[in-house]
Short mmCIF file of C-alpha atoms in Angstrom, two decimals:
data_model
loop_
_atom_site.label_atom_id
_atom_site.label_comp_id
_atom_site.label_asym_id
_atom_site.label_seq_id
_atom_site.Cartn_x
_atom_site.Cartn_y
_atom_site.Cartn_z
CA MET A 120 19.33 -37.71 -11.06
CA SER A 121 17.35 -35.03 -10.53
CA SER A 122 13.66 -34.66 -11.50
CA SER A 123 12.58 -31.83 -13.77
CA ALA A 124 9.01 -32.13 -12.92
CA PRO A 125 6.92 -32.26 -9.87
CA SER A 126 5.73 -35.50 -8.67
CA PRO A 127 1.69 -36.31 -8.93
CA SER A 128 1.67 -36.40 -5.15
CA ALA A 129 3.20 -33.16 -5.11
CA ARG A 130 0.88 -31.54 -7.73
CA LEU A 131 -1.93 -32.87 -5.86
CA ARG A 132 -0.47 -31.11 -2.53
CA THR A 133 -0.34 -27.97 -4.29
CA LEU A 134 -3.81 -28.33 -5.74
CA HIS A 135 -5.33 -29.62 -2.18
CA PRO A 136 -3.02 -27.75 0.33
CA ASP A 137 -2.86 -29.41 3.71
CA TRP A 138 -5.16 -26.79 5.65
CA LEU A 139 -8.00 -28.18 3.38
CA SER A 140 -8.33 -31.06 5.45
CA ASP A 141 -7.85 -29.31 8.87
CA PRO A 142 -11.08 -28.72 10.62
CA LYS A 143 -10.00 -26.24 12.99
CA VAL A 144 -8.43 -24.17 9.71
CA TRP A 145 -11.83 -24.59 8.24
CA ARG A 146 -13.71 -23.46 11.14
CA THR A 147 -11.45 -20.39 11.74
CA GLU A 148 -11.38 -19.35 8.07
CA VAL A 149 -15.21 -19.73 7.56
CA LEU A 150 -15.86 -17.79 11.06
CA ALA A 151 -13.58 -15.00 10.25
CA GLY A 152 -15.20 -14.91 6.65
CA LEU A 153 -18.60 -14.42 8.33
CA VAL A 154 -17.34 -11.43 10.70
CA VAL A 155 -15.87 -9.70 7.51
CA ALA A 156 -19.19 -10.37 5.41
CA LEU A 157 -21.17 -8.51 8.29
CA ALA A 158 -18.66 -5.60 8.29
CA LEU A 159 -18.44 -5.19 4.70
CA ILE A 160 -22.04 -4.63 4.22
CA PRO A 161 -22.43 -0.99 6.12
CA GLU A 162 -19.15 -0.20 4.66
CA ALA A 163 -20.16 -1.02 1.07
CA ILE A 164 -23.27 0.92 1.24
CA SER A 165 -21.42 3.96 2.58
CA PHE A 166 -18.99 3.63 -0.39
CA SER A 167 -21.79 3.53 -2.74
CA ILE A 168 -23.37 6.61 -1.53
CA ILE A 169 -19.97 8.45 -1.45
CA ALA A 170 -20.06 7.13 -5.19
CA GLY A 171 -23.62 8.57 -5.70
CA VAL A 172 -24.93 5.18 -6.90
CA ASP A 173 -27.58 2.42 -5.58
CA PRO A 174 -26.08 0.70 -2.11
CA ALA A 175 -26.73 -2.48 -4.49
CA VAL A 176 -23.85 -1.67 -6.68
CA GLY A 177 -21.38 -1.59 -3.74
CA LEU A 178 -22.56 -4.71 -2.40
CA PHE A 179 -22.23 -6.58 -5.80
CA ALA A 180 -18.57 -5.07 -6.23
CA SER A 181 -17.97 -6.13 -2.88
CA PHE A 182 -19.10 -9.58 -3.62
CA THR A 183 -17.48 -10.03 -7.20
CA MET A 184 -14.23 -8.56 -6.09
CA ALA A 185 -13.85 -10.71 -2.93
CA VAL A 186 -14.74 -13.97 -4.60
CA THR A 187 -12.53 -13.23 -7.83
CA ILE A 188 -9.32 -12.05 -5.66
CA ALA A 189 -9.99 -15.29 -3.42
CA ILE A 190 -9.16 -17.21 -6.53
CA ILE A 191 -6.93 -15.56 -8.59
CA GLY A 192 -5.01 -12.86 -6.05
CA GLY A 193 -1.62 -13.27 -5.05
CA ARG A 194 -2.04 -12.56 -1.37
CA PRO A 195 -4.06 -14.92 0.65
CA ALA A 196 -6.61 -13.86 3.47
CA MET A 197 -6.42 -10.34 1.88
CA ILE A 198 -9.91 -8.86 1.70
CA SER A 199 -10.96 -6.65 -1.77
CA ALA A 200 -14.16 -4.90 -1.79
CA ALA A 201 -15.87 -1.53 -2.78
CA THR A 202 -13.69 1.00 -1.06
CA GLY A 203 -13.85 4.73 -0.31
CA ALA A 204 -10.45 5.57 -2.16
CA VAL A 205 -12.23 4.09 -5.43
CA ALA A 206 -15.36 5.61 -4.60
CA LEU A 207 -13.98 9.30 -4.32
CA VAL A 208 -12.15 8.72 -7.71
CA ILE A 209 -15.38 7.61 -10.03
CA ALA A 210 -17.99 9.88 -7.92
CA PRO A 211 -17.11 13.03 -10.28
CA LEU A 212 -17.74 10.53 -13.73
CA ASN A 213 -20.84 9.25 -12.28
CA ARG A 214 -22.37 12.72 -11.30
CA GLU A 215 -21.23 13.99 -15.06
CA HIS A 216 -21.84 11.26 -17.15
CA GLY A 217 -23.98 8.79 -15.49
CA PHE A 218 -23.57 5.23 -14.24
CA GLY A 219 -22.79 3.61 -17.62
CA TYR A 220 -19.74 5.52 -17.63
CA LEU A 221 -18.38 4.79 -14.27
CA VAL A 222 -18.96 0.72 -15.30
CA ALA A 223 -16.93 1.33 -18.42
CA ALA A 224 -14.32 3.15 -16.03
CA VAL A 225 -14.35 0.28 -13.66
CA ILE A 226 -13.56 -2.48 -16.93
CA LEU A 227 -11.02 -0.10 -18.23
CA ALA A 228 -9.27 0.43 -14.91
CA GLY A 229 -8.81 -3.36 -14.40
CA VAL A 230 -7.62 -3.46 -18.18
CA PHE A 231 -4.92 -1.11 -16.80
CA GLN A 232 -4.09 -2.77 -13.80
CA ILE A 233 -3.41 -5.98 -15.63
CA VAL A 234 -1.02 -4.16 -17.82
CA LEU A 235 1.14 -2.50 -15.20
CA GLY A 236 0.90 -5.73 -13.24
CA ALA A 237 2.72 -7.07 -16.35
CA LEU A 238 4.80 -4.36 -16.85
CA GLY A 239 6.36 -5.21 -13.31
CA VAL A 240 5.03 -2.18 -11.60
CA ALA A 241 4.58 -4.10 -8.12
CA LYS A 242 8.50 -3.90 -8.13
CA LEU A 243 8.43 -0.34 -7.31
CA MET A 244 7.22 -1.44 -3.67
CA ARG A 245 10.80 -2.12 -2.90
CA PHE A 246 11.25 1.76 -2.88
CA VAL A 247 8.64 2.31 -0.21
CA PRO A 248 10.86 2.85 3.24
CA ARG A 249 9.99 1.49 6.39
CA SER A 250 8.99 4.98 7.91
CA VAL A 251 6.77 5.16 5.00
CA MET A 252 5.19 1.82 5.98
CA VAL A 253 5.02 2.76 9.44
CA GLY A 254 3.25 6.06 8.67
CA PHE A 255 1.01 4.20 6.42
CA VAL A 256 -0.26 1.77 8.92
CA ASN A 257 -0.94 4.26 11.59
CA SER A 258 -2.70 6.79 9.38
CA LEU A 259 -4.51 3.81 8.42
CA ALA A 260 -5.50 2.97 12.04
CA ILE A 261 -6.50 6.86 12.51
CA LEU A 262 -8.56 6.44 9.13
CA ILE A 263 -10.46 3.73 10.34
CA PHE A 264 -11.28 5.24 13.61
CA MET A 265 -12.16 8.75 12.22
CA ALA A 266 -14.46 6.62 9.95
CA GLN A 267 -16.51 5.45 13.03
CA VAL A 268 -16.72 9.08 14.58
CA PRO A 269 -20.10 10.07 12.28
CA GLU A 270 -21.32 6.88 13.93
CA MET A 271 -20.89 8.10 17.26
CA THR A 272 -22.42 11.87 16.85
CA ASP A 273 -25.82 12.75 17.12
CA VAL A 274 -26.85 9.38 18.35
CA PRO A 275 -29.34 7.92 21.00
CA TRP A 276 -27.30 7.58 24.28
CA ALA A 277 -27.49 3.90 24.18
CA VAL A 278 -25.26 3.77 21.52
CA TYR A 279 -22.42 4.73 23.91
CA PRO A 280 -22.65 1.68 26.53
CA LEU A 281 -23.58 -0.53 23.60
CA ILE A 282 -20.24 0.20 21.70
CA ALA A 283 -18.39 0.05 25.39
CA ALA A 284 -19.83 -3.60 25.82
CA GLY A 285 -18.84 -4.35 22.31
CA LEU A 286 -15.21 -3.69 23.34
CA ALA A 287 -15.40 -5.25 26.39
CA LEU A 288 -16.45 -8.53 25.06
CA MET A 289 -13.96 -8.33 22.28
CA VAL A 290 -11.03 -7.63 25.05
CA PHE A 291 -12.28 -10.53 27.63
CA PHE A 292 -14.25 -12.88 25.49
CA PRO A 293 -10.76 -14.51 24.06
CA LYS A 294 -9.61 -15.06 27.51
CA VAL A 295 -12.43 -17.75 27.88
CA THR A 296 -12.21 -19.41 24.40
CA THR A 297 -10.72 -18.37 21.09
CA VAL A 298 -12.98 -21.31 19.03
CA ILE A 299 -15.39 -18.30 17.86
CA PRO A 300 -14.16 -14.95 16.74
CA ALA A 301 -14.79 -12.65 19.52
CA PRO A 302 -16.27 -9.83 17.20
CA LEU A 303 -18.69 -12.39 15.72
CA VAL A 304 -19.82 -12.95 19.50
CA SER A 305 -20.05 -9.18 20.02
CA ILE A 306 -22.49 -8.54 16.99
CA VAL A 307 -24.74 -11.57 17.88
CA ILE A 308 -24.98 -10.65 21.50
CA LEU A 309 -25.58 -6.89 20.71
CA THR A 310 -28.46 -7.43 17.89
CA VAL A 311 -29.90 -9.83 20.15
CA LEU A 312 -29.99 -7.25 23.14
CA THR A 313 -31.04 -4.34 21.00
CA VAL A 314 -33.87 -6.61 19.39
CA SER A 315 -35.20 -8.41 22.19
CA ALA A 316 -34.97 -4.93 24.33
CA GLY A 317 -36.43 -2.68 21.63
CA ILE A 318 -33.79 -0.50 22.12
CA ALA A 319 -33.93 2.36 19.27
CA VAL A 320 -30.23 2.79 17.73
CA PRO A 321 -29.03 3.10 14.43
CA THR A 322 -29.01 -0.12 12.35
CA VAL A 323 -27.69 -1.64 9.28
CA GLY A 324 -31.19 -1.25 7.57
CA ASP A 325 -30.69 2.27 8.37
CA LYS A 326 -27.89 2.87 5.41
CA GLY A 327 -29.70 1.41 2.63
CA ASP A 328 -31.92 -1.49 1.05
CA LEU A 329 -30.02 -4.59 0.68
CA PRO A 330 -30.26 -6.49 -2.62
CA SER A 331 -32.85 -9.48 -3.29
CA ALA A 332 -31.31 -11.10 -6.32
CA LEU A 333 -27.98 -11.99 -7.08
CA PRO A 334 -26.28 -9.57 -9.90
CA VAL A 335 -26.56 -10.22 -13.46
CA PRO A 336 -23.53 -9.85 -16.27
CA GLY A 337 -24.14 -7.15 -18.62
CA LEU A 338 -22.30 -4.79 -20.99
CA PRO A 339 -22.32 -0.99 -19.83
CA ASP A 340 -24.84 1.01 -21.39
CA VAL A 341 -22.40 3.65 -22.92
CA PRO A 342 -21.43 4.46 -27.01
CA ILE A 343 -18.12 2.48 -27.92
CA THR A 344 -16.58 5.31 -29.46
CA LEU A 345 -13.52 7.37 -28.92
CA ASP A 346 -14.95 10.38 -27.04
CA THR A 347 -16.22 7.52 -24.74
CA LEU A 348 -12.72 6.21 -24.41
CA THR A 349 -11.00 9.62 -23.77
CA THR A 350 -13.82 10.69 -21.16
CA VAL A 351 -13.52 7.40 -18.95
CA ALA A 352 -9.81 6.80 -19.25
CA PRO A 353 -8.47 9.76 -16.98
CA TYR A 354 -10.67 8.18 -14.24
CA ALA A 355 -9.89 4.58 -15.14
CA LEU A 356 -6.04 5.33 -14.73
CA ALA A 357 -6.47 7.23 -11.60
CA MET A 358 -8.80 4.36 -10.22
CA ALA A 359 -6.29 1.76 -11.31
CA LEU A 360 -3.18 3.70 -9.72
CA VAL A 361 -5.17 4.26 -6.51
CA GLY A 362 -6.45 0.70 -6.59
CA LEU A 363 -2.94 -0.98 -6.82
CA MET A 364 -1.06 1.46 -4.50
CA GLU A 365 -3.49 0.37 -1.84
CA SER A 366 -3.82 -3.27 -2.42
CA LEU A 367 0.17 -3.61 -2.82
CA MET A 368 0.77 -1.55 0.63
CA THR A 369 -2.03 -3.85 2.08
CA ALA A 370 -0.57 -6.84 0.86
CA LYS A 371 2.91 -5.68 2.21
CA LEU A 372 1.47 -5.14 5.32
CA VAL A 373 -0.31 -8.53 5.88
CA ASP A 374 3.20 -10.23 4.68
CA ASP A 375 4.71 -8.63 7.84
CA ILE A 376 1.94 -9.74 10.12
CA THR A 377 1.86 -13.18 8.81
CA ASP A 378 5.42 -13.46 7.95
CA THR A 379 4.87 -14.91 4.51
CA ARG A 380 5.72 -13.54 1.27
CA SER A 381 3.12 -13.20 -1.50
CA SER A 382 3.38 -12.38 -5.43
CA LYS A 383 2.62 -8.84 -6.07
CA THR A 384 2.53 -9.05 -9.61
CA ARG A 385 -0.04 -11.57 -9.44
CA GLU A 386 -1.90 -9.38 -6.95
CA SER A 387 -1.72 -6.74 -9.26
CA VAL A 388 -3.27 -8.48 -12.11
CA GLY A 389 -5.68 -10.17 -9.87
CA GLN A 390 -6.91 -6.90 -8.93
CA GLY A 391 -7.55 -5.78 -12.71
CA VAL A 392 -9.14 -9.16 -13.22
CA ALA A 393 -11.38 -8.84 -10.17
CA ASN A 394 -12.27 -5.14 -11.28
CA ILE A 395 -13.11 -6.30 -15.16
CA VAL A 396 -15.43 -9.05 -13.43
CA THR A 397 -16.94 -6.56 -11.04
CA GLY A 398 -17.48 -4.26 -14.00
CA PHE A 399 -19.31 -6.83 -16.20
CA PHE A 400 -21.76 -7.47 -13.41
CA GLY A 401 -22.54 -3.70 -12.74
CA GLY A 402 -20.26 -3.31 -9.56
CA MET A 403 -18.36 -0.18 -8.83
CA GLY A 404 -15.20 -1.57 -8.86
CA GLY A 405 -12.79 -1.52 -5.69
CA CYS A 406 -9.42 -2.74 -4.14
CA ALA A 407 -7.84 -4.43 -0.95
CA MET A 408 -9.88 -3.23 2.16
CA ILE A 409 -7.19 -2.59 4.82
CA GLY A 410 -9.83 -2.32 7.56
CA GLN A 411 -11.41 -5.49 6.49
CA THR A 412 -8.30 -7.29 5.79
CA MET A 413 -7.06 -6.50 9.49
CA ILE A 414 -10.34 -7.73 10.80
CA ASN A 415 -9.59 -11.28 9.03
CA VAL A 416 -6.04 -11.45 9.68
CA ARG A 417 -5.07 -9.90 13.00
CA VAL A 418 -8.38 -10.02 14.87
CA SER A 419 -9.95 -13.29 13.64
CA GLY A 420 -6.46 -15.13 12.70
CA ALA A 421 -7.48 -16.22 9.28
CA ARG A 422 -4.38 -17.09 6.89
CA THR A 423 -5.87 -18.66 3.36
CA ARG A 424 -7.78 -17.81 0.85
CA LEU A 425 -11.03 -19.56 2.03
CA SER A 426 -11.85 -16.58 4.30
CA THR A 427 -11.68 -14.34 1.48
CA PHE A 428 -14.12 -16.21 -0.58
CA VAL A 429 -16.36 -17.10 2.21
CA ALA A 430 -16.53 -13.21 3.21
CA GLY A 431 -17.73 -12.65 -0.26
CA ALA A 432 -20.30 -15.48 -0.82
CA PHE A 433 -21.61 -15.03 2.87
CA LEU A 434 -21.97 -11.05 1.92
CA MET A 435 -24.67 -12.11 -0.73
CA VAL A 436 -26.44 -14.93 1.23
CA LEU A 437 -26.68 -12.54 4.43
CA CYS A 438 -28.27 -9.80 2.08
CA ILE A 439 -30.32 -11.95 -0.10
CA VAL A 440 -31.55 -14.76 2.28
CA PHE A 441 -30.95 -13.29 6.16
CA GLY A 442 -31.69 -9.57 4.84
CA PRO A 443 -34.12 -8.56 7.52
CA ILE A 444 -32.15 -10.21 10.18
CA VAL A 445 -28.76 -8.09 9.12
CA SER A 446 -30.90 -5.31 8.97
CA ASP A 447 -31.40 -5.34 12.27
CA ILE A 448 -27.42 -5.33 13.38
CA PRO A 449 -26.83 -2.26 15.37
CA MET A 450 -24.37 -0.10 14.08
CA ALA A 451 -22.71 0.58 17.26
CA ALA A 452 -21.71 -3.44 17.06
CA LEU A 453 -19.62 -2.88 13.91
CA VAL A 454 -18.37 0.43 15.11
CA ALA A 455 -16.84 -1.59 18.10
CA VAL A 456 -15.24 -3.75 15.87
CA MET A 457 -13.72 -1.32 13.64
CA VAL A 458 -12.57 0.82 17.08
CA MET A 459 -11.11 -2.81 17.73
CA VAL A 460 -9.25 -2.93 14.64
CA SER A 461 -8.13 0.75 14.85
CA VAL A 462 -6.29 0.32 18.23
CA ALA A 463 -4.75 -3.13 17.40
CA THR A 464 -3.53 -1.46 13.67
CA PHE A 465 -1.58 1.21 15.08
CA ASP A 466 2.25 0.86 15.72
CA TRP A 467 2.05 1.86 19.73
CA HIS A 468 5.80 1.24 19.39
CA SER A 469 6.68 3.77 16.80
CA ILE A 470 5.26 6.85 18.94
CA ALA A 471 6.77 5.42 22.25
CA PRO A 472 9.33 7.85 23.66
CA LYS A 473 12.16 5.42 23.96
CA THR A 474 11.70 4.65 20.32
CA LEU A 475 11.52 8.16 19.13
CA LYS A 476 14.59 8.99 21.45
CA ARG A 477 16.80 6.62 19.43
CA MET A 478 15.07 7.24 15.75
CA PRO A 479 16.67 9.44 13.42
CA ALA A 480 14.98 12.86 12.97
CA GLY A 481 14.76 12.17 8.94
CA GLU A 482 13.08 8.87 9.68
CA ILE A 483 10.29 10.43 12.11
CA THR A 484 9.94 13.44 9.84
CA VAL A 485 9.23 10.94 6.89
CA MET A 486 6.79 9.18 9.12
CA VAL A 487 4.53 12.16 10.54
CA ILE A 488 4.67 13.70 6.74
CA THR A 489 3.09 10.43 5.70
CA VAL A 490 0.37 10.53 8.59
CA ALA A 491 -0.31 13.99 7.78
CA CYS A 492 -0.89 13.82 4.03
CA VAL A 493 -2.86 10.90 4.53
CA VAL A 494 -5.43 12.13 7.36
CA ALA A 495 -5.52 15.67 5.62
CA THR A 496 -6.33 13.95 1.99
CA HIS A 497 -8.20 10.63 3.21
CA ASN A 498 -5.75 9.07 0.26
CA LEU A 499 -3.68 6.43 1.48
CA ALA A 500 -1.98 6.58 -2.08
CA ILE A 501 -1.25 10.27 -1.92
CA GLY A 502 0.29 9.92 1.50
CA VAL A 503 2.46 6.94 0.55
CA VAL A 504 3.80 8.73 -2.64
CA VAL A 505 4.61 11.78 -0.82
CA GLY A 506 6.11 10.04 2.15
CA SER A 507 8.65 8.06 -0.34
CA ILE A 508 9.37 11.22 -2.16
CA THR A 509 10.44 12.75 1.37
CA ALA A 510 12.42 9.95 2.41
CA MET A 511 14.25 10.26 -0.72
CA VAL A 512 15.16 13.79 -0.30
CA VAL A 513 16.17 13.17 3.33
CA PHE A 514 18.42 10.27 2.14
CA ALA A 515 19.81 12.11 -0.45
CA LYS A 516 20.93 15.18 1.78
CA ARG A 517 22.17 12.40 4.41
CA VAL A 518 24.45 10.85 1.50
CA ALA A 519 25.41 14.15 0.12
CA HIS A 520 27.56 15.05 3.18
CA LEU A 521 29.28 11.78 3.42
CA VAL A 522 31.69 12.68 0.18
CA GLU A 523 35.03 13.72 1.57
CA VAL A 524 37.90 14.94 -0.48
CA THR A 525 41.30 14.93 1.12
CA ALA A 526 44.61 15.85 -0.61
CA VAL A 527 48.21 14.75 -0.25
CA THR A 528 51.06 16.64 -1.80
CA ASP A 529 54.28 14.85 -3.06
CA PRO A 530 57.41 15.95 -1.39
CA ASP A 531 59.14 17.10 -4.32
CA GLY A 532 55.99 19.59 -4.82
CA THR A 533 55.30 18.60 -8.34
CA THR A 534 51.90 16.04 -7.75
CA VAL A 535 49.19 15.96 -5.79
CA VAL A 536 46.72 13.39 -4.94
CA TYR A 537 43.08 14.15 -4.26
CA ARG A 538 41.58 11.15 -2.57
CA VAL A 539 37.45 11.12 -3.01
CA THR A 540 35.51 9.04 -0.75
CA GLY A 541 31.92 8.63 -0.96
CA GLU A 542 28.88 8.19 -3.71
CA LEU A 543 28.72 10.86 -6.46
CA PHE A 544 25.47 11.85 -7.57
CA PHE A 545 23.46 15.08 -8.39
CA ALA A 546 23.19 16.11 -4.61
CA SER A 547 26.88 15.33 -3.81
CA SER A 548 28.59 16.11 -7.25
CA ASN A 549 27.86 19.81 -6.82
CA ASP A 550 30.20 20.55 -4.18
CA LEU A 551 32.82 18.82 -5.54
CA VAL A 552 34.04 21.43 -7.66
CA SER A 553 34.85 23.88 -4.80
CA GLN A 554 36.84 21.32 -2.94
CA PHE A 555 39.94 21.52 -5.24
CA ASN A 556 42.71 24.50 -4.91
CA TYR A 557 43.06 25.24 -8.74
CA ALA A 558 45.20 28.30 -8.06
CA THR A 559 47.99 26.93 -5.66
CA ASP A 560 48.28 23.25 -6.81
CA PRO A 561 51.46 21.95 -8.56
CA ASP A 562 51.00 21.12 -12.48
CA ARG A 563 50.33 17.49 -11.88
CA VAL A 564 46.89 16.69 -10.33
CA VAL A 565 45.97 13.37 -9.69
CA ILE A 566 42.17 12.27 -8.46
CA ASP A 567 42.03 9.00 -6.71
CA LEU A 568 38.33 7.62 -7.09
CA SER A 569 39.36 4.08 -5.52
CA ALA A 570 36.85 4.68 -2.58
CA ALA A 571 34.24 6.47 -4.60
CA HIS A 572 31.05 5.36 -7.06
CA ILE A 573 29.89 7.93 -9.92
CA TRP A 574 26.10 7.48 -10.19
CA ASP A 575 25.03 9.92 -12.98
CA ALA A 576 25.84 12.69 -15.44
CA SER A 577 25.73 15.41 -12.89
CA SER A 578 28.93 13.56 -11.17
CA VAL A 579 30.76 13.28 -14.67
CA ALA A 580 29.96 17.14 -15.84
CA ALA A 581 31.70 18.02 -12.12
CA LEU A 582 34.81 15.89 -12.99
CA ASP A 583 34.62 17.46 -16.52
CA ALA A 584 34.59 21.23 -14.81
CA ILE A 585 37.45 20.42 -12.43
CA GLU A 586 39.56 19.41 -15.40
CA SER A 587 38.42 22.60 -17.22
CA LYS A 588 39.49 24.79 -14.37
CA TYR A 589 43.14 23.16 -14.01
CA ALA A 590 43.59 23.36 -17.90
CA GLN A 591 42.81 26.96 -18.01
CA ARG A 592 45.79 27.26 -15.65
CA GLY A 593 47.95 25.03 -17.44
CA LYS A 594 47.82 21.94 -15.32
CA THR A 595 47.01 18.34 -16.00
CA VAL A 596 44.41 16.23 -14.31
CA GLU A 597 44.68 12.45 -14.32
CA ILE A 598 41.48 10.32 -12.60
CA ILE A 599 42.58 7.00 -11.76
CA HIS A 600 41.34 3.85 -10.01
CA LEU A 601 37.67 3.92 -11.30
CA ASN A 602 35.61 1.06 -10.61
CA GLY A 603 33.93 -0.79 -13.76
CA PRO A 604 30.47 0.79 -13.74
CA SER A 605 32.08 4.12 -12.63
CA ALA A 606 34.48 3.87 -15.76
CA ARG A 607 32.08 3.10 -18.14
CA ILE A 608 29.60 5.97 -17.36
CA HIS A 609 32.81 8.30 -17.14
CA ASP A 610 34.17 7.07 -20.68
CA THR A 611 30.85 7.53 -22.27
CA LEU A 612 29.94 11.04 -20.85
CA SER A 613 32.91 13.03 -20.33
CA GLY A 614 33.62 15.64 -22.57
CA GLU A 615 30.10 15.46 -24.01
CA LEU A 616 28.40 17.44 -21.05
CA THR A 617 30.34 20.64 -20.65
CA GLY A 618 31.93 21.10 -24.01
CA SER A 619 35.56 21.52 -22.17
CA HIS A 620 36.70 18.83 -24.79
#
């Protein structure tokens, strides 16, 4: 007899997975979280500046987003925090209406994300083609590198050898041992070197003051009116869509890297809850951070929720307890880490000459357009949408040319049979009408659709037009061998679209 409920031991294993008792996993996850926390600080401060808010607002957002998503998110080991994409969306609202409206928009965006997640918006990810995904990954790598360029421009000469030293440490240290993440070793050594030698280079402290206390929950300082709702709703919806797009794409990328599956619906709802929590704690909101996720998963080897939780918790500990020490970390050390992430993230195989020779031109075009749109707009969501639309157009054009029509006339000359092969939809059915010999065909015409499939009203309208043209010449048309779905759509719409019956 099969059991209808899991055993107590099975439930216990679900609540306390095996990795919790593995010291090696603990060490990997905790150290990965520490590296991510260090990398989050300058980014969160920078995004706060973009949004036009105090640096503490971005740091609080990174803390609450990471801790919350670690508990309720769908993708283990993915890092969510304050991001540039969200900052760009809500910056105009903060500038024009004030910080209270920004916080209200973050909370409303979270509500929108929960609703969209519950409605199954995550299922739309199946329509993102591989060429768009490759373009997304490559453009992400380019953006990560481009974000480091300002830190390498108009800086003291000592920054350059420090970056080179950081890169060398991350390349060669893993050959010695992988017990401690190479990025953490690089950050510690370069910090000790610059402080002990008194090397004057830009530091984390130059980005802004770190908070000295934990965030306190509260309500946004805005009037609860319909006017407030209409003001913040457009920004909240834009933030919700951008945040979900980046988070779901990042989750899919991590799925591929780790060869595991995650619940995209749970991730969508989790992002919404995390943004609501962040808003009530006075944060600027956020979504999945692709660069920091790559540090966590690809560079540091993290695989569980522990690393995400530790990253958020360490972030506040580093700011509040070790603020003066963290402020002394040279930006060159963090730039080296992000450059390494950029190189590791880029899909070099996708641009290899051997790959490009074998890849269909349409696929290459979609990848290039995706990269170009992302790099031009600095918005991953726009690139993915434009790339996906381009891929659909390329696909439609390719499939439209696969429809063939062949004619066979009976020996007695009284009947002609047209055999249609392929997928009939708006792109292919437009040319269908011109492939029949209306004037010279015999009085009885048979259209065999056993090797075809009707997908839309355009195809039904095309078949109606063919029947109408033959009828004008006193000839009859019989459509045979429709499959079930095609027959249903044809029976429902035939005669209702062209007015020929």
